[in-house]
Short mmCIF file of C-alpha atoms and ligand atoms in Angstrom, two decimals:
data_model
loop_
_atom_site.label_atom_id
_atom_site.label_comp_id
_atom_site.label_asym_id
_atom_site.label_seq_id
_atom_site.Cartn_x
_atom_site.Cartn_y
_atom_site.Cartn_z
CA UNK J 5 -9.56 -6.53 -6.32
CA UNK J 6 -11.86 -7.06 -9.28
CA UNK J 7 -15.33 -8.59 -9.65
CA UNK J 8 -13.70 -11.92 -10.50
CA UNK J 9 -11.84 -11.86 -7.18
CA UNK J 10 -8.42 -11.50 -8.81
CA UNK J 11 -5.97 -8.68 -8.02
CA UNK J 12 -6.04 -5.94 -10.66
CA UNK J 13 -2.33 -6.51 -11.41
CA UNK J 14 -3.11 -10.00 -12.77
CA UNK J 15 -5.49 -8.66 -15.40
CA UNK J 16 -4.42 -8.51 -19.02
CA UNK J 17 -4.83 -5.17 -20.71
CA UNK J 18 -5.23 -4.79 -24.43
CA UNK J 19 -3.88 -1.93 -26.53
CA UNK J 20 -6.26 -0.26 -28.97
CA UNK J 21 -6.39 -2.07 -32.32
CA UNK J 22 -3.91 -0.89 -34.99
CA UNK J 23 -6.81 0.65 -36.89
CA UNK J 24 -7.91 2.74 -33.93
CA UNK J 25 -9.38 5.93 -35.31
CA UNK J 26 -8.01 8.70 -33.10
CA UNK J 27 -10.43 11.25 -34.49
CA UNK J 28 -13.61 9.42 -33.61
CA UNK J 29 -11.98 7.48 -30.71
CA UNK J 30 -13.79 4.40 -32.01
CA UNK J 31 -12.21 1.31 -33.58
CA UNK J 32 -12.65 1.29 -37.35
CA UNK J 33 -14.86 -1.50 -38.56
CA UNK J 34 -13.74 -3.58 -41.52
CA UNK J 35 -17.30 -4.62 -42.07
CA UNK J 36 -16.73 -6.63 -45.20
CA UNK J 37 -14.16 -9.03 -43.76
CA UNK J 38 -15.99 -9.22 -40.42
CA UNK J 39 -19.19 -10.16 -42.21
CA UNK J 40 -17.44 -12.78 -44.36
CA UNK J 41 -15.86 -14.41 -41.30
CA UNK J 42 -19.16 -14.47 -39.43
CA UNK J 43 -20.92 -16.08 -42.38
CA UNK J 44 -18.14 -18.52 -43.29
CA UNK J 45 -17.76 -19.86 -39.74
CA UNK J 46 -18.95 -23.45 -39.64
CA UNK J 47 -19.52 -26.26 -37.23
CA UNK J 48 -17.50 -29.24 -38.41
CA UNK J 49 -18.24 -32.56 -36.71
CA UNK J 50 -15.40 -34.36 -34.90
CA UNK J 51 -15.40 -37.22 -37.44
CA UNK J 52 -14.60 -34.65 -40.15
CA UNK J 53 -11.54 -33.28 -38.34
CA UNK J 54 -8.07 -34.47 -39.29
CA UNK J 55 -5.33 -35.26 -36.77
CA UNK J 56 -3.14 -32.42 -38.12
CA UNK J 57 -1.81 -30.62 -35.01
CA UNK J 58 -2.95 -27.13 -34.07
CA UNK J 59 -0.03 -24.95 -32.95
CA UNK J 60 0.09 -23.74 -29.35
CA UNK J 61 0.18 -20.16 -30.67
CA UNK J 62 -3.15 -20.57 -32.49
CA UNK J 63 -4.67 -22.48 -29.58
CA UNK J 64 -3.73 -19.69 -27.17
CA UNK J 65 -5.16 -17.09 -29.54
CA UNK J 66 -8.45 -19.04 -29.71
CA UNK J 67 -8.74 -19.20 -25.93
CA UNK J 68 -7.52 -15.67 -25.26
CA UNK J 69 -10.05 -14.34 -27.77
CA UNK J 70 -12.71 -16.28 -25.87
CA UNK J 71 -11.85 -14.30 -22.77
CA UNK J 72 -12.60 -11.02 -24.58
CA UNK J 73 -16.30 -11.85 -24.72
CA UNK J 74 -18.75 -9.52 -22.98
CA UNK J 75 -19.20 -10.29 -19.29
CA UNK J 76 -21.87 -8.81 -17.01
CA UNK J 77 -20.23 -7.41 -13.90
CA UNK J 78 -16.79 -8.45 -15.21
CA UNK J 79 -17.18 -11.88 -13.61
CA UNK J 80 -15.44 -13.59 -16.57
CA UNK J 81 -17.26 -16.85 -15.77
CA UNK J 82 -15.66 -18.97 -18.54
CA UNK J 83 -13.38 -21.84 -17.60
CA UNK J 84 -11.56 -24.04 -20.10
CA UNK J 85 -9.98 -27.47 -19.74
CA UNK J 86 -7.92 -28.36 -22.78
CA UNK J 87 -7.58 -32.04 -23.70
CA UNK J 88 -4.86 -33.04 -26.13
CA UNK J 89 -2.84 -36.19 -26.86
CA UNK J 90 -3.50 -39.15 -24.56
CA UNK J 91 -5.81 -37.06 -22.34
CA UNK J 92 -8.41 -37.28 -25.13
CA UNK J 93 -8.69 -41.03 -24.55
CA UNK J 94 -9.39 -40.48 -20.85
CA UNK J 95 -12.04 -37.94 -21.84
CA UNK J 96 -13.56 -40.32 -24.41
CA UNK J 97 -13.77 -43.17 -21.88
CA UNK J 98 -15.29 -40.81 -19.34
CA UNK J 99 -17.97 -39.58 -21.77
CA UNK J 100 -19.01 -43.09 -22.78
CA UNK J 101 -19.17 -44.42 -19.21
CA UNK J 102 -21.00 -41.30 -17.99
CA UNK J 103 -23.55 -41.62 -20.78
CA UNK J 104 -24.13 -45.24 -19.76
CA UNK J 105 -24.48 -44.45 -16.06
CA UNK J 106 -26.86 -41.48 -16.39
CA UNK J 107 -29.10 -42.77 -19.19
CA UNK J 108 -32.19 -44.81 -18.25
CA UNK J 109 -31.85 -48.29 -19.83
CA UNK J 110 -34.88 -47.78 -22.09
CA UNK J 111 -33.30 -44.62 -23.56
CA UNK J 112 -29.78 -46.03 -23.93
CA UNK J 113 -28.53 -46.04 -27.54
CA UNK J 114 -25.52 -48.30 -28.23
CA UNK J 115 -24.47 -46.21 -31.28
CA UNK J 116 -24.41 -43.04 -29.16
CA UNK J 117 -22.35 -44.83 -26.50
CA UNK J 118 -19.87 -45.91 -29.16
CA UNK J 119 -19.71 -42.44 -30.76
CA UNK J 120 -19.03 -40.74 -27.43
CA UNK J 121 -16.16 -43.13 -26.79
CA UNK J 122 -14.59 -42.18 -30.13
CA UNK J 123 -15.37 -38.50 -30.82
CA UNK J 124 -12.57 -36.87 -28.79
CA UNK J 125 -10.00 -38.98 -30.67
CA UNK J 126 -10.75 -37.56 -34.13
CA UNK J 127 -9.39 -34.01 -33.88
CA UNK J 128 -6.26 -32.92 -31.96
CA UNK J 129 -7.93 -30.65 -29.39
CA UNK J 130 -11.08 -30.81 -27.26
CA UNK J 131 -11.89 -28.02 -24.83
CA UNK J 132 -14.32 -28.59 -21.97
CA UNK J 133 -16.23 -25.36 -21.50
CA UNK J 134 -17.34 -24.49 -18.00
CA UNK J 135 -19.16 -21.70 -16.22
CA UNK J 136 -17.90 -20.75 -12.78
CA UNK J 137 -20.61 -19.31 -10.59
CA UNK J 138 -19.79 -16.06 -8.86
CA UNK J 139 -19.51 -16.50 -5.06
CA UNK J 140 -22.13 -13.79 -4.34
CA UNK J 141 -24.45 -14.96 -7.17
CA UNK J 142 -25.23 -11.29 -7.80
CA UNK J 143 -25.16 -11.77 -11.55
CA UNK J 144 -27.88 -14.16 -12.75
CA UNK J 145 -26.95 -17.65 -13.84
CA UNK J 146 -28.58 -16.93 -17.20
CA UNK J 147 -26.23 -13.99 -17.76
CA UNK J 148 -23.22 -16.11 -16.84
CA UNK J 149 -24.26 -18.86 -19.27
CA UNK J 150 -24.85 -16.27 -22.00
CA UNK J 151 -21.41 -14.77 -21.40
CA UNK J 152 -19.83 -18.20 -21.85
CA UNK J 153 -21.82 -18.68 -25.07
CA UNK J 154 -20.36 -15.40 -26.33
CA UNK J 155 -16.90 -16.74 -25.45
CA UNK J 156 -17.60 -19.90 -27.46
CA UNK J 157 -18.60 -17.79 -30.46
CA UNK J 158 -15.26 -15.96 -30.18
CA UNK J 159 -13.52 -19.36 -30.27
CA UNK J 160 -15.61 -20.40 -33.25
CA UNK J 161 -14.76 -17.22 -35.18
CA UNK J 162 -11.06 -17.42 -34.35
CA UNK J 163 -11.03 -21.04 -35.53
CA UNK J 164 -12.67 -20.04 -38.82
CA UNK J 165 -10.11 -17.24 -39.32
CA UNK J 166 -7.38 -19.93 -39.26
CA UNK J 167 -9.25 -22.41 -41.47
CA UNK J 168 -10.02 -24.55 -38.42
CA UNK J 169 -13.30 -26.28 -37.80
CA UNK J 170 -14.94 -25.87 -34.42
CA UNK J 171 -17.80 -27.89 -33.00
CA UNK J 172 -19.77 -27.22 -29.83
CA UNK J 173 -21.21 -30.45 -28.46
CA UNK J 174 -23.71 -30.34 -25.62
CA UNK J 175 -24.64 -33.99 -25.26
CA UNK J 176 -25.97 -35.27 -21.92
CA UNK J 177 -22.59 -36.54 -20.73
CA UNK J 178 -20.71 -33.36 -21.69
CA UNK J 179 -23.17 -31.16 -19.79
CA UNK J 180 -23.61 -33.45 -16.79
CA UNK J 181 -22.70 -32.81 -13.18
CA UNK J 182 -20.22 -35.66 -13.58
CA UNK J 183 -18.47 -33.69 -16.35
CA UNK J 184 -18.45 -30.62 -14.11
CA UNK J 185 -16.72 -32.67 -11.39
CA UNK J 186 -14.37 -34.32 -13.92
CA UNK J 187 -13.02 -30.89 -14.89
CA UNK J 188 -12.58 -29.81 -11.27
CA UNK J 189 -15.45 -27.32 -11.15
CA UNK J 190 -17.48 -26.76 -7.99
CA UNK J 191 -21.12 -27.82 -7.30
CA UNK J 192 -22.63 -24.44 -8.24
CA UNK J 193 -20.67 -24.30 -11.51
CA UNK J 194 -21.81 -25.86 -14.75
CA UNK J 195 -20.30 -27.81 -17.59
CA UNK J 196 -21.54 -26.28 -20.84
CA UNK J 197 -20.21 -28.91 -23.18
CA UNK J 198 -17.18 -29.62 -25.32
CA UNK J 199 -15.62 -27.55 -28.08
CA UNK J 200 -13.78 -29.64 -30.67
CA UNK J 201 -11.07 -28.00 -32.77
CA UNK J 202 -9.21 -29.29 -35.81
CA UNK J 203 -8.42 -28.83 -39.48
CA UNK J 204 -11.21 -30.30 -41.62
CA UNK J 205 -10.53 -33.45 -43.62
CA UNK J 206 -13.37 -32.40 -45.95
CA UNK J 207 -14.32 -29.42 -48.09
CA UNK J 208 -15.26 -26.38 -46.01
CA UNK J 209 -19.03 -26.85 -45.50
CA UNK J 210 -21.65 -24.44 -46.70
CA UNK J 211 -24.81 -23.56 -44.81
CA UNK J 212 -27.89 -21.47 -45.12
CA UNK J 213 -30.14 -19.33 -42.96
CA UNK J 214 -33.72 -18.19 -43.24
CA UNK J 215 -34.12 -14.56 -44.30
CA UNK J 216 -33.37 -12.24 -41.38
CA UNK J 217 -36.57 -10.35 -42.21
CA UNK J 218 -38.54 -13.32 -40.88
CA UNK J 219 -36.92 -12.79 -37.48
CA UNK J 220 -37.18 -9.02 -37.16
CA UNK J 221 -39.79 -6.65 -35.90
CA UNK J 222 -38.91 -3.05 -36.68
CA UNK J 223 -40.39 -0.75 -34.06
CA UNK J 224 -40.42 2.96 -34.77
CA UNK J 225 -43.13 4.38 -32.55
C1 LIG H 21 -25.41 -24.10 -27.71
C2 LIG H 21 -25.15 -25.01 -28.88
C3 LIG H 21 -25.03 -26.36 -28.67
C4 LIG H 21 -24.81 -27.25 -29.73
N1 LIG H 21 -24.72 -28.59 -29.49
C5 LIG H 21 -24.66 -29.44 -30.51
C6 LIG H 21 -24.69 -30.85 -30.29
O1 LIG H 21 -24.72 -31.31 -29.14
N2 LIG H 21 -24.68 -31.67 -31.37
C7 LIG H 21 -24.62 -31.17 -32.64
O2 LIG H 21 -24.65 -31.96 -33.59
N3 LIG H 21 -24.51 -29.84 -32.89
C8 LIG H 21 -24.54 -28.97 -31.86
N4 LIG H 21 -24.46 -27.62 -32.09
C9 LIG H 21 -24.05 -27.12 -33.42
C10 LIG H 21 -25.21 -26.93 -34.37
O3 LIG H 21 -25.60 -28.19 -34.88
C11 LIG H 21 -24.76 -26.02 -35.52
O4 LIG H 21 -24.43 -24.76 -35.01
C12 LIG H 21 -25.85 -25.88 -36.59
O5 LIG H 21 -26.00 -27.08 -37.28
C13 LIG H 21 -25.56 -24.77 -37.60
O6 LIG H 21 -24.34 -25.02 -38.27
P1 LIG H 21 -23.17 -23.94 -38.30
O7 LIG H 21 -22.68 -23.77 -36.88
O8 LIG H 21 -22.11 -24.50 -39.21
O9 LIG H 21 -23.72 -22.66 -38.84
C14 LIG H 21 -24.67 -26.72 -31.05
C15 LIG H 21 -24.77 -25.34 -31.25
C16 LIG H 21 -25.02 -24.50 -30.19
C17 LIG H 21 -25.14 -23.01 -30.43
#
């Protein structure tokens, strides 16, 4: 049995990468292409995604790469519910009605209600991202949430490598207890939002970041 409660035989093993360097026993890093992919990755809003289908092969690769994220205690807390085709309409209706039911009337925004009822219909795939809490709760909830965030980044990067836009949306409905229940998760689990996937119907966006030096303290002694 493993930390995730699954028999060892059900686990997927991965062979060393093709570029495995037998001498150093460490994978070779292709730093230039890795860096380009990391910097070119972009969030592309649902309204800017076309309805061009995403093949099952690519979709599986995106999700399987997600599962190779780091995981404290090997709990593999990520859970994915993939909405495609007509299921997106059910999701859209659910988001809009949930937003309405959980938002105090004075904070309710009709344009947000309308947008939630439309967003899942723009691109071909929406993945609800969940975190399943370990039965023993030995690993902290923070660690489990961070592991799922790492998994989402893997999805983002895999999308970018195929010219696909990804978009992580964490609006109040998508992260609500109602969303958790909608995707069949249990009371101690959490819904961590929706990840939209699709080919952009726009130019690939550019972005910018503040200089890394503004975020670093170098400590030598
Ligand atoms: C945890 C998390 C949640 C996010 N949720 C939202 C969201 O609800 N709405 C939104 O417009 N963008 C959301 N984003 C995407 C950011 O807006 C986006 O990453 C940022 O604008 C930088 O753009 P880039 O991802 O293309 O570099 C989220 C990003 C993260 C990391």
